CSV table of C-alpha atoms and ligand atoms in Angstrom, one decimal:
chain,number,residue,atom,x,y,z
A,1,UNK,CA,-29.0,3.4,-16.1
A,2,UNK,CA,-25.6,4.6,-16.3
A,3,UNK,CA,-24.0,8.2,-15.0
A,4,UNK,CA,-20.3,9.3,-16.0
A,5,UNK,CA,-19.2,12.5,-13.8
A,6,UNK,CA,-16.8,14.2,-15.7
A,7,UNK,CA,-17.7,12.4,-19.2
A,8,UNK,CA,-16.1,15.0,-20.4
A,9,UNK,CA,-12.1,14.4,-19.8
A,10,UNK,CA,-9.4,12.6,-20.9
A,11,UNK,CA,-10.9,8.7,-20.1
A,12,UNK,CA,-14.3,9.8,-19.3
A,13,UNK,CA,-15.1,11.1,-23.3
A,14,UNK,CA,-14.0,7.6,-24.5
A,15,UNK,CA,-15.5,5.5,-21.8
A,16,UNK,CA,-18.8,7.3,-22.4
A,17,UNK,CA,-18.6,6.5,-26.3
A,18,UNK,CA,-17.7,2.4,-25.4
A,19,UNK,CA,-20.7,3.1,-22.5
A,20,UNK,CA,-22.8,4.2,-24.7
A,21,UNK,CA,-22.3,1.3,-27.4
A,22,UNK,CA,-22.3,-1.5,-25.1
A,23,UNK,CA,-25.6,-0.3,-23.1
A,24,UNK,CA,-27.3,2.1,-25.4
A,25,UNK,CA,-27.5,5.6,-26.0
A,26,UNK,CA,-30.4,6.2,-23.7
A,27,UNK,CA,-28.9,4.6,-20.8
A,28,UNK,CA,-26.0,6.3,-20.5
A,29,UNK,CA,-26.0,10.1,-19.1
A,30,UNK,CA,-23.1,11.8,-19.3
A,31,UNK,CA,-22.2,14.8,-17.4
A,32,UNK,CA,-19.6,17.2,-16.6
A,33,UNK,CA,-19.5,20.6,-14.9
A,34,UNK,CA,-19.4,22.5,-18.6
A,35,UNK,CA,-20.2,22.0,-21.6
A,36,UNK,CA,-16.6,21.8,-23.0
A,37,UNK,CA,-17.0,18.9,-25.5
A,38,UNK,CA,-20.0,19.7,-27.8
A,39,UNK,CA,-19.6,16.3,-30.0
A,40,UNK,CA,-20.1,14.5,-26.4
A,41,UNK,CA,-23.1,16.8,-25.2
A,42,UNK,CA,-25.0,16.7,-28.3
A,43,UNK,CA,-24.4,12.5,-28.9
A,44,UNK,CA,-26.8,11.5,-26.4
A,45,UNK,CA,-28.2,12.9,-22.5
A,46,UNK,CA,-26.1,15.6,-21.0
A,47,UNK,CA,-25.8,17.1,-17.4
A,48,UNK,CA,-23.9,19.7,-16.1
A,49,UNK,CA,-23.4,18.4,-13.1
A,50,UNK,CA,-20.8,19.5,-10.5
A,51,UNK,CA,-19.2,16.4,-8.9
A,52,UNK,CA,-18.5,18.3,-5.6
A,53,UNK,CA,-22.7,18.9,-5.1
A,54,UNK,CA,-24.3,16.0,-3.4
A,55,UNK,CA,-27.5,17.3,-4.3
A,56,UNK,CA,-26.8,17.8,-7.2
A,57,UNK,CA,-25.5,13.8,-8.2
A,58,UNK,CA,-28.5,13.1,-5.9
A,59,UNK,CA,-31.1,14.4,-7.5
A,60,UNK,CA,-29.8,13.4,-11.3
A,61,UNK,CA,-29.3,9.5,-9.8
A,62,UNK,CA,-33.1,10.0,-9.2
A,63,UNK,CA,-34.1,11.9,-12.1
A,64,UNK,CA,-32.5,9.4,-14.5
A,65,UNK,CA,-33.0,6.2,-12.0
A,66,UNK,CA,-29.2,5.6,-12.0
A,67,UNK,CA,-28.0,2.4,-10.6
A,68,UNK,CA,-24.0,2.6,-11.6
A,69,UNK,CA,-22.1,5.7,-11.3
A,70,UNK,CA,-18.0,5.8,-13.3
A,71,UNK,CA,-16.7,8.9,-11.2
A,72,UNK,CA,-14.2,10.5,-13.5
A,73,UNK,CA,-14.0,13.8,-12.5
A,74,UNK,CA,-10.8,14.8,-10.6
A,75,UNK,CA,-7.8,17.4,-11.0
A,76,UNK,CA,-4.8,15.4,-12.2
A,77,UNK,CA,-0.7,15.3,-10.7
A,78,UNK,CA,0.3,18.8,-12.0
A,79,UNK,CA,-2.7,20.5,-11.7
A,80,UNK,CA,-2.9,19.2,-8.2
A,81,UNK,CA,0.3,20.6,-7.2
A,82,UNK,CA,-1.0,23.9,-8.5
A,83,UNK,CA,-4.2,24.2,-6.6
A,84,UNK,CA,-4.1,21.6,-3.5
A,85,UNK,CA,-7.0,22.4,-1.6
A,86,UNK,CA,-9.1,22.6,-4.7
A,87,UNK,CA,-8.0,19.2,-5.6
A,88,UNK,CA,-8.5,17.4,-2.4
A,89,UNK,CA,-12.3,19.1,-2.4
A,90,UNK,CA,-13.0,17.6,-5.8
A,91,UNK,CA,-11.5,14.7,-5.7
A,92,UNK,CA,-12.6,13.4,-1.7
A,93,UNK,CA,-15.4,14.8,-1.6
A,94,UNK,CA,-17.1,13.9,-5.3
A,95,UNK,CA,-16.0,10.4,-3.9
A,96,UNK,CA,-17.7,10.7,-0.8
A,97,UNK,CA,-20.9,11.8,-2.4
A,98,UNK,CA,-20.9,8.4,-4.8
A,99,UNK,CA,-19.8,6.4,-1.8
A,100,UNK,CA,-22.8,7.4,0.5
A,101,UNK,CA,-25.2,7.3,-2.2
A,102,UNK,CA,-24.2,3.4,-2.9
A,103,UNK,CA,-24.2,3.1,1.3
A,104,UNK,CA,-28.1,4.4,1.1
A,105,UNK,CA,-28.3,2.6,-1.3
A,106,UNK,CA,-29.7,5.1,-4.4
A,107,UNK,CA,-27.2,3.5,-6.3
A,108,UNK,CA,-26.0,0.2,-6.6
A,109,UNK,CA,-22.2,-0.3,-8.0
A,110,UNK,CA,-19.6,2.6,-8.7
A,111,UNK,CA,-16.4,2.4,-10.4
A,112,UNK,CA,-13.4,5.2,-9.3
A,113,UNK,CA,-10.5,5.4,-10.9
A,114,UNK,CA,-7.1,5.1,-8.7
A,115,UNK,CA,-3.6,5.9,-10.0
A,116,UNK,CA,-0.2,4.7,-10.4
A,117,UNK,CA,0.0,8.0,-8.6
A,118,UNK,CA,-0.6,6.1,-5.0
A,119,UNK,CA,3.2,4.9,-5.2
A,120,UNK,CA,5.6,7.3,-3.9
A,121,UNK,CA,9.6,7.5,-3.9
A,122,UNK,CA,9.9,4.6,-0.8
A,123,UNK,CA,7.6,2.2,-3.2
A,124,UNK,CA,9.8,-0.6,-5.2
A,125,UNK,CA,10.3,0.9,-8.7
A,126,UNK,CA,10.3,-2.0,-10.8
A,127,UNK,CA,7.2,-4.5,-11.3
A,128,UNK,CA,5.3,-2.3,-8.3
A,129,UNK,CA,3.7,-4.6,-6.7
A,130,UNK,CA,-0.2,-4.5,-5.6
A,131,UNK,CA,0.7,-4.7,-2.0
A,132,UNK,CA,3.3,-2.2,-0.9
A,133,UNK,CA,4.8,0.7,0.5
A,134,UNK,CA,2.6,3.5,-0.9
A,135,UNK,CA,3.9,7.4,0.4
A,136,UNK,CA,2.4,9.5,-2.4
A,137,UNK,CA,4.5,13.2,-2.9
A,138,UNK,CA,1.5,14.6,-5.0
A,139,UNK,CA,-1.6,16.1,-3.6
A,140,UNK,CA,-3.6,14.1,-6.4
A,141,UNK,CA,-1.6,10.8,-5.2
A,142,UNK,CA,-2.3,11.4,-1.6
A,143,UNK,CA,-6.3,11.8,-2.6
A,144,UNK,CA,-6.2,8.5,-4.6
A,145,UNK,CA,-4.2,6.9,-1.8
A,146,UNK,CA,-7.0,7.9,0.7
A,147,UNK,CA,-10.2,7.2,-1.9
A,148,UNK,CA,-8.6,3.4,-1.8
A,149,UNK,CA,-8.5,3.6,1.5
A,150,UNK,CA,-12.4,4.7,1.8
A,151,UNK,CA,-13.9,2.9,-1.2
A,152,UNK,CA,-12.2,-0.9,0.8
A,153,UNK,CA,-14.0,0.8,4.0
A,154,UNK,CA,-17.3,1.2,2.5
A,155,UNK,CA,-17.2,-2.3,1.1
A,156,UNK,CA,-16.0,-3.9,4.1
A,157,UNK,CA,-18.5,-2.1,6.5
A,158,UNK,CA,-21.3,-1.4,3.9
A,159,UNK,CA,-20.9,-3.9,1.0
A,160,UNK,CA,-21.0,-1.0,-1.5
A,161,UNK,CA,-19.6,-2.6,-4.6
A,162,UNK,CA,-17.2,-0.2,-5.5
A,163,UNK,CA,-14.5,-1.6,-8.1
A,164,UNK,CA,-11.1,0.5,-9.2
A,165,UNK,CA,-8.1,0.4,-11.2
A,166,UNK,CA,-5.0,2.4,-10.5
A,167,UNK,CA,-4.2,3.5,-13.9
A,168,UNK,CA,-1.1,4.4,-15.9
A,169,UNK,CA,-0.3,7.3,-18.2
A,170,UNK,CA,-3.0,7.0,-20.9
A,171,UNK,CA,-2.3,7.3,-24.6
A,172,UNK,CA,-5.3,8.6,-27.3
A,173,UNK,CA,-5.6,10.6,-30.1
A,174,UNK,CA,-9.8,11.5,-29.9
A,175,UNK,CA,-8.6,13.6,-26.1
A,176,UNK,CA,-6.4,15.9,-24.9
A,177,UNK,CA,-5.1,14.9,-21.0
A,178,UNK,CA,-6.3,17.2,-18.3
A,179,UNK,CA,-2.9,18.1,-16.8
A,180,UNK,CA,-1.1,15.4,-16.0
A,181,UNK,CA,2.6,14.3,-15.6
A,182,UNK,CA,2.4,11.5,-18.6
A,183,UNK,CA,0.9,14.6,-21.3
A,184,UNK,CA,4.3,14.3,-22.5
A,185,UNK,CA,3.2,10.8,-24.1
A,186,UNK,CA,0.3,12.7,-25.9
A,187,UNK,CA,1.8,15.9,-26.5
A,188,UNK,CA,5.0,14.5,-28.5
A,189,UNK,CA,1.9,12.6,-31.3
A,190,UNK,CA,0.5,16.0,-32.2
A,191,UNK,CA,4.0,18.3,-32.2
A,192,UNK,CA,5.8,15.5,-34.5
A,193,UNK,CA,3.0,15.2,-37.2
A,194,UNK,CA,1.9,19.6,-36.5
A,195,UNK,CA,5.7,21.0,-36.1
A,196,UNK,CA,8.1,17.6,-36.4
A,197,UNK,CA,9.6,18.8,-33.3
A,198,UNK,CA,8.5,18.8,-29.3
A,199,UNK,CA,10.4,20.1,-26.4
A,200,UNK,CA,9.6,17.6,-23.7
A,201,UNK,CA,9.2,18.4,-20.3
A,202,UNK,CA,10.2,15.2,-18.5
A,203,UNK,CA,14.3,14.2,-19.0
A,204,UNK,CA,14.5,11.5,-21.6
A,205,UNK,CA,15.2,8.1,-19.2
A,206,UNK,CA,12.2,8.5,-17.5
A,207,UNK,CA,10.6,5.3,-17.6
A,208,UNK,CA,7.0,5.4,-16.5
A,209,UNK,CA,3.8,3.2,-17.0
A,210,UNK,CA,1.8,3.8,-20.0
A,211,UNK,CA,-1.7,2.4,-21.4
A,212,UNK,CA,-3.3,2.8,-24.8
A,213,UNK,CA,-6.6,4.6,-24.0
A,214,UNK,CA,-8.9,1.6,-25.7
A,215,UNK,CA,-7.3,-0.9,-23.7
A,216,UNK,CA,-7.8,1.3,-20.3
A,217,UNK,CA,-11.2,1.5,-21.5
A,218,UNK,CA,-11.5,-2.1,-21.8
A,219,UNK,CA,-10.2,-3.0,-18.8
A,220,UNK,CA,-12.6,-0.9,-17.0
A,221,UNK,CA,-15.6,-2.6,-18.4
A,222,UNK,CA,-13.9,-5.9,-17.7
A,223,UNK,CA,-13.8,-5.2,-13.9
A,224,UNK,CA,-17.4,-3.8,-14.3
A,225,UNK,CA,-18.7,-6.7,-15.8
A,226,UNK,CA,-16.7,-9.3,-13.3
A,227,UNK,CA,-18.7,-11.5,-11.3
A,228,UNK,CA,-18.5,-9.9,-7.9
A,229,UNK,CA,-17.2,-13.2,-6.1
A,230,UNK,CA,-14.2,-12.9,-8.3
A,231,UNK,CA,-13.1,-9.5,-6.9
A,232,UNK,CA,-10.1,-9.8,-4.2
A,233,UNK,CA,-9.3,-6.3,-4.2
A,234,UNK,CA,-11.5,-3.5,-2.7
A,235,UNK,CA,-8.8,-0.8,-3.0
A,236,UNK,CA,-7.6,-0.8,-6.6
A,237,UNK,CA,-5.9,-3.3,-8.9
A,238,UNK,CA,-2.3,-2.7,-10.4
A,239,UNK,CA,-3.1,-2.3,-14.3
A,240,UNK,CA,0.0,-2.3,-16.8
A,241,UNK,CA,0.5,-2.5,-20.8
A,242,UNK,CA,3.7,-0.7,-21.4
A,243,UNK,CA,6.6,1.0,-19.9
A,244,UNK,CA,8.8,3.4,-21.8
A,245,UNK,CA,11.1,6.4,-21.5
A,246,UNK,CA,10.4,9.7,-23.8
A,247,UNK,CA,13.5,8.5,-25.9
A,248,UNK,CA,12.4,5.2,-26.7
A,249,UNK,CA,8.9,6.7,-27.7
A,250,UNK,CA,10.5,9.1,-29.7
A,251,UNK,CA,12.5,7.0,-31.8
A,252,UNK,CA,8.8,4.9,-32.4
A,253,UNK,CA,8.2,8.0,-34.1
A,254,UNK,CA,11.2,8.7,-36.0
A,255,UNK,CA,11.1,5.5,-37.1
A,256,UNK,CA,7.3,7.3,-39.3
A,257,UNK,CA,8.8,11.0,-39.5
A,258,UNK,CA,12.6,10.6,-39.9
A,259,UNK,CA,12.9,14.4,-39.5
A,260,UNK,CA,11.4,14.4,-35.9
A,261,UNK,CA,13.6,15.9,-33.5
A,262,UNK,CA,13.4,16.5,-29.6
A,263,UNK,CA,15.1,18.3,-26.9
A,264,UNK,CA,14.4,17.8,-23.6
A,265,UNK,CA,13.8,20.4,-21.1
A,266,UNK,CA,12.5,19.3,-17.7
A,267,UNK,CA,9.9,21.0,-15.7
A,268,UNK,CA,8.2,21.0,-12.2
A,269,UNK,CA,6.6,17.3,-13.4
A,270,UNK,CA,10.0,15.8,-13.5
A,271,UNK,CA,9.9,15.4,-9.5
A,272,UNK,CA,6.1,14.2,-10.2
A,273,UNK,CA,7.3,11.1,-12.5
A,274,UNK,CA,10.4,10.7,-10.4
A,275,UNK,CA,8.4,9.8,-7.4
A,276,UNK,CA,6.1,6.8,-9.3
A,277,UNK,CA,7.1,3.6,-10.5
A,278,UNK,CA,8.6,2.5,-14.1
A,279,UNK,CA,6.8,-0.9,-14.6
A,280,UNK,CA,3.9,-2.4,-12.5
A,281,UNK,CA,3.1,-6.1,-11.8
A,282,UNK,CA,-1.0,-6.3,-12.3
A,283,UNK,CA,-1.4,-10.5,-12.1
A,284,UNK,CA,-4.6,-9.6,-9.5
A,285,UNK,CA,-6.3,-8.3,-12.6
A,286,UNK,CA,-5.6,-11.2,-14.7
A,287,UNK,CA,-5.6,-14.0,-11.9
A,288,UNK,CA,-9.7,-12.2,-10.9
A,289,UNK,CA,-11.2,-11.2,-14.3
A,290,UNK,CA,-8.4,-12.1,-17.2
A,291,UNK,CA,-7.2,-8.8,-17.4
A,292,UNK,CA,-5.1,-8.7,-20.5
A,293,UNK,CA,-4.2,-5.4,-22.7
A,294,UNK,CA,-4.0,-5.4,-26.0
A,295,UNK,CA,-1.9,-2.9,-27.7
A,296,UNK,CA,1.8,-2.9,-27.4
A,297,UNK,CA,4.3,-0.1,-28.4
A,298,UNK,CA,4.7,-0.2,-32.1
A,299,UNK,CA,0.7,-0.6,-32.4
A,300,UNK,CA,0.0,2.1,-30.4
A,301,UNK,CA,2.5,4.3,-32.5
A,302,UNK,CA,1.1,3.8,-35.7
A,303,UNK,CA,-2.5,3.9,-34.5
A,304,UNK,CA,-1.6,7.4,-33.1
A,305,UNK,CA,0.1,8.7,-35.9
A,306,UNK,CA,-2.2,7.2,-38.7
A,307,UNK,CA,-5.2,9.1,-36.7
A,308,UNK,CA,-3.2,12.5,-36.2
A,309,UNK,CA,-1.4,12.8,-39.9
B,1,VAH,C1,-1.4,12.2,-14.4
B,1,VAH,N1,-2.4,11.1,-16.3
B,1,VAH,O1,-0.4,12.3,-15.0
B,1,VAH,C2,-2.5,11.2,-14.9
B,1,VAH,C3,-2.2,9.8,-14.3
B,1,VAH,C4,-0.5,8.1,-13.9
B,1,VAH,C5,-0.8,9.5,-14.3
B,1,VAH,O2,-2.8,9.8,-13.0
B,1,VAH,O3,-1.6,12.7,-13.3
């Protein structure tokens, strides 16, 4: 059976609903440290389950006879510069407690999600590639820097088949982000169709990697479902779709509401998204299980809007 820890986020609501339809209701439990999404907790079995309690994840593994854990539980790039010892507790150590349950072997496979968020200001910009200079500014970036780092070790030394992707800014319209720098992408949907108008908090060149959620999704049960001889990379594999600035996204949307109209007003984030990347080159993921997304820019608009309107 499946576990999700933190089904209840941004990725982790939609990746328990494509979970859920691949392996069946009943072998999916999702769990989260609250109760915050009701559709989720009543569509099949729930936990609250706090992802920084080893006992906790280790008894639920047992209860439910577990054999893949998807840890999705973590505080994001903005919230991590707010509270930065809260986020490296939550983030290492739900990791450790996955890691060492696959190393004693209660479980047998794990995915952990990495981030674009590992590159820093020293790492080429354009078409990032998988191996390179990586000097995270964030706290959140410095904690998925060091998770690659441990989840290669426990392979290497233990053979725990943990598998990652470092992913971009992701785009849906069935979750809110969880306080990110890439909101901006979500946030702009809802204020064009609610108000026609969004003041965005990153300045309007500011190219950064983006995903639709479904293809994220996708890719995850791709690597997942890889044969484990065709895995090369025990860190995390590069994972692109799109790159685009606010102002190219916001004339996707004019394009629908011709009245639209944004200012920009940069924030706090803007050093955040200054520091990462604006494209990334993911060939591993193709070259080692055919990694390819499939929405682009224009499909991704109207699929947002139509859903939101
Ligand atoms: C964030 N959405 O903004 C997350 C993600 C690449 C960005 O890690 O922190």
């Amino acid at each position: 059976k499946i576990l999700i820890i933190g089904a209840c986020g941004q990725i982790g609501t939609e990746l328990t609903t494509k979970l859920r339809d691949t392996y069946g209701v009943e072998n999916v439990i999702a769990s989260d440290i609250n109760t915050r999404n009701l559709d989720l907790v009543n569509s099949g079995p729930f936990e609250i389950l706090d992802a920084k309690n080893f006992n906790a994840i280790h008894d639920c593994c047992k209860n439910y006879n577990i054999k893949t854990v998807y840890l999705m539980a973590a505080l994001l790039s903005a919230t991590g510069e707010k509270y930065p010892m809260e986020a490296w507790d939550l983030n290492m150590n739900s990791l450790f407690h996955v890691l060492n349950l696959a190393k004693d072997n209660i479980i047998d496979h794990i995915f952990w999600p990495s981030s674009i968020a590992v590159f820093g200001p020293t790492t080429p910009r354009i078409n990032t590639p998988q191996h390179t200079i990586c000097e995270p500014t964030t706290v959140y970036g410095i904690t998925k820097q060091v998770g690659e780092r441990w989840c290669e070790y426990y392979h290497q030394r233990y053979k725990v088949d943990v598998r990652s992707v470092r992913y971009p800014g992701i785009i849906s319209w069935k979750t809110q982000p969880g306080g990110g720098t890439t909101d901006y992408a979500v946030d702009i949907f809802h204020k064009a169709v609610e108000q026609g108008s969004y003041e965005c908090f990153l300045k309007k060149d500011t190219e950064l990697p983006m995903m639709y959620m479904d293809d994220a999704v996708d890719a995850t049960l791709q690597l997942m479902q890889a044969p484990k001889e065709n895995i090369t990379i025990r860190s995390s594999y590069n994972l692109a779709a799109l790159s685009f600035t606010p102002e190219i996204l916001a004339a996707m949307i004019t394009k629908e509401i011709p009245e639209f109209k944004v200012t920009y007003k940069p924030d706090f984030r803007q050093d955040i998204a200054d520091s990462w990347p604006s494209s990334i080159d993911d060939t591993l993921a193709t070259r080692d299980w055919n990694w390819k997304p499939n929405y682009n820019l224009e499909q991704m608009t109207n699929i947002m809007l139509k859903n939101l309107k």
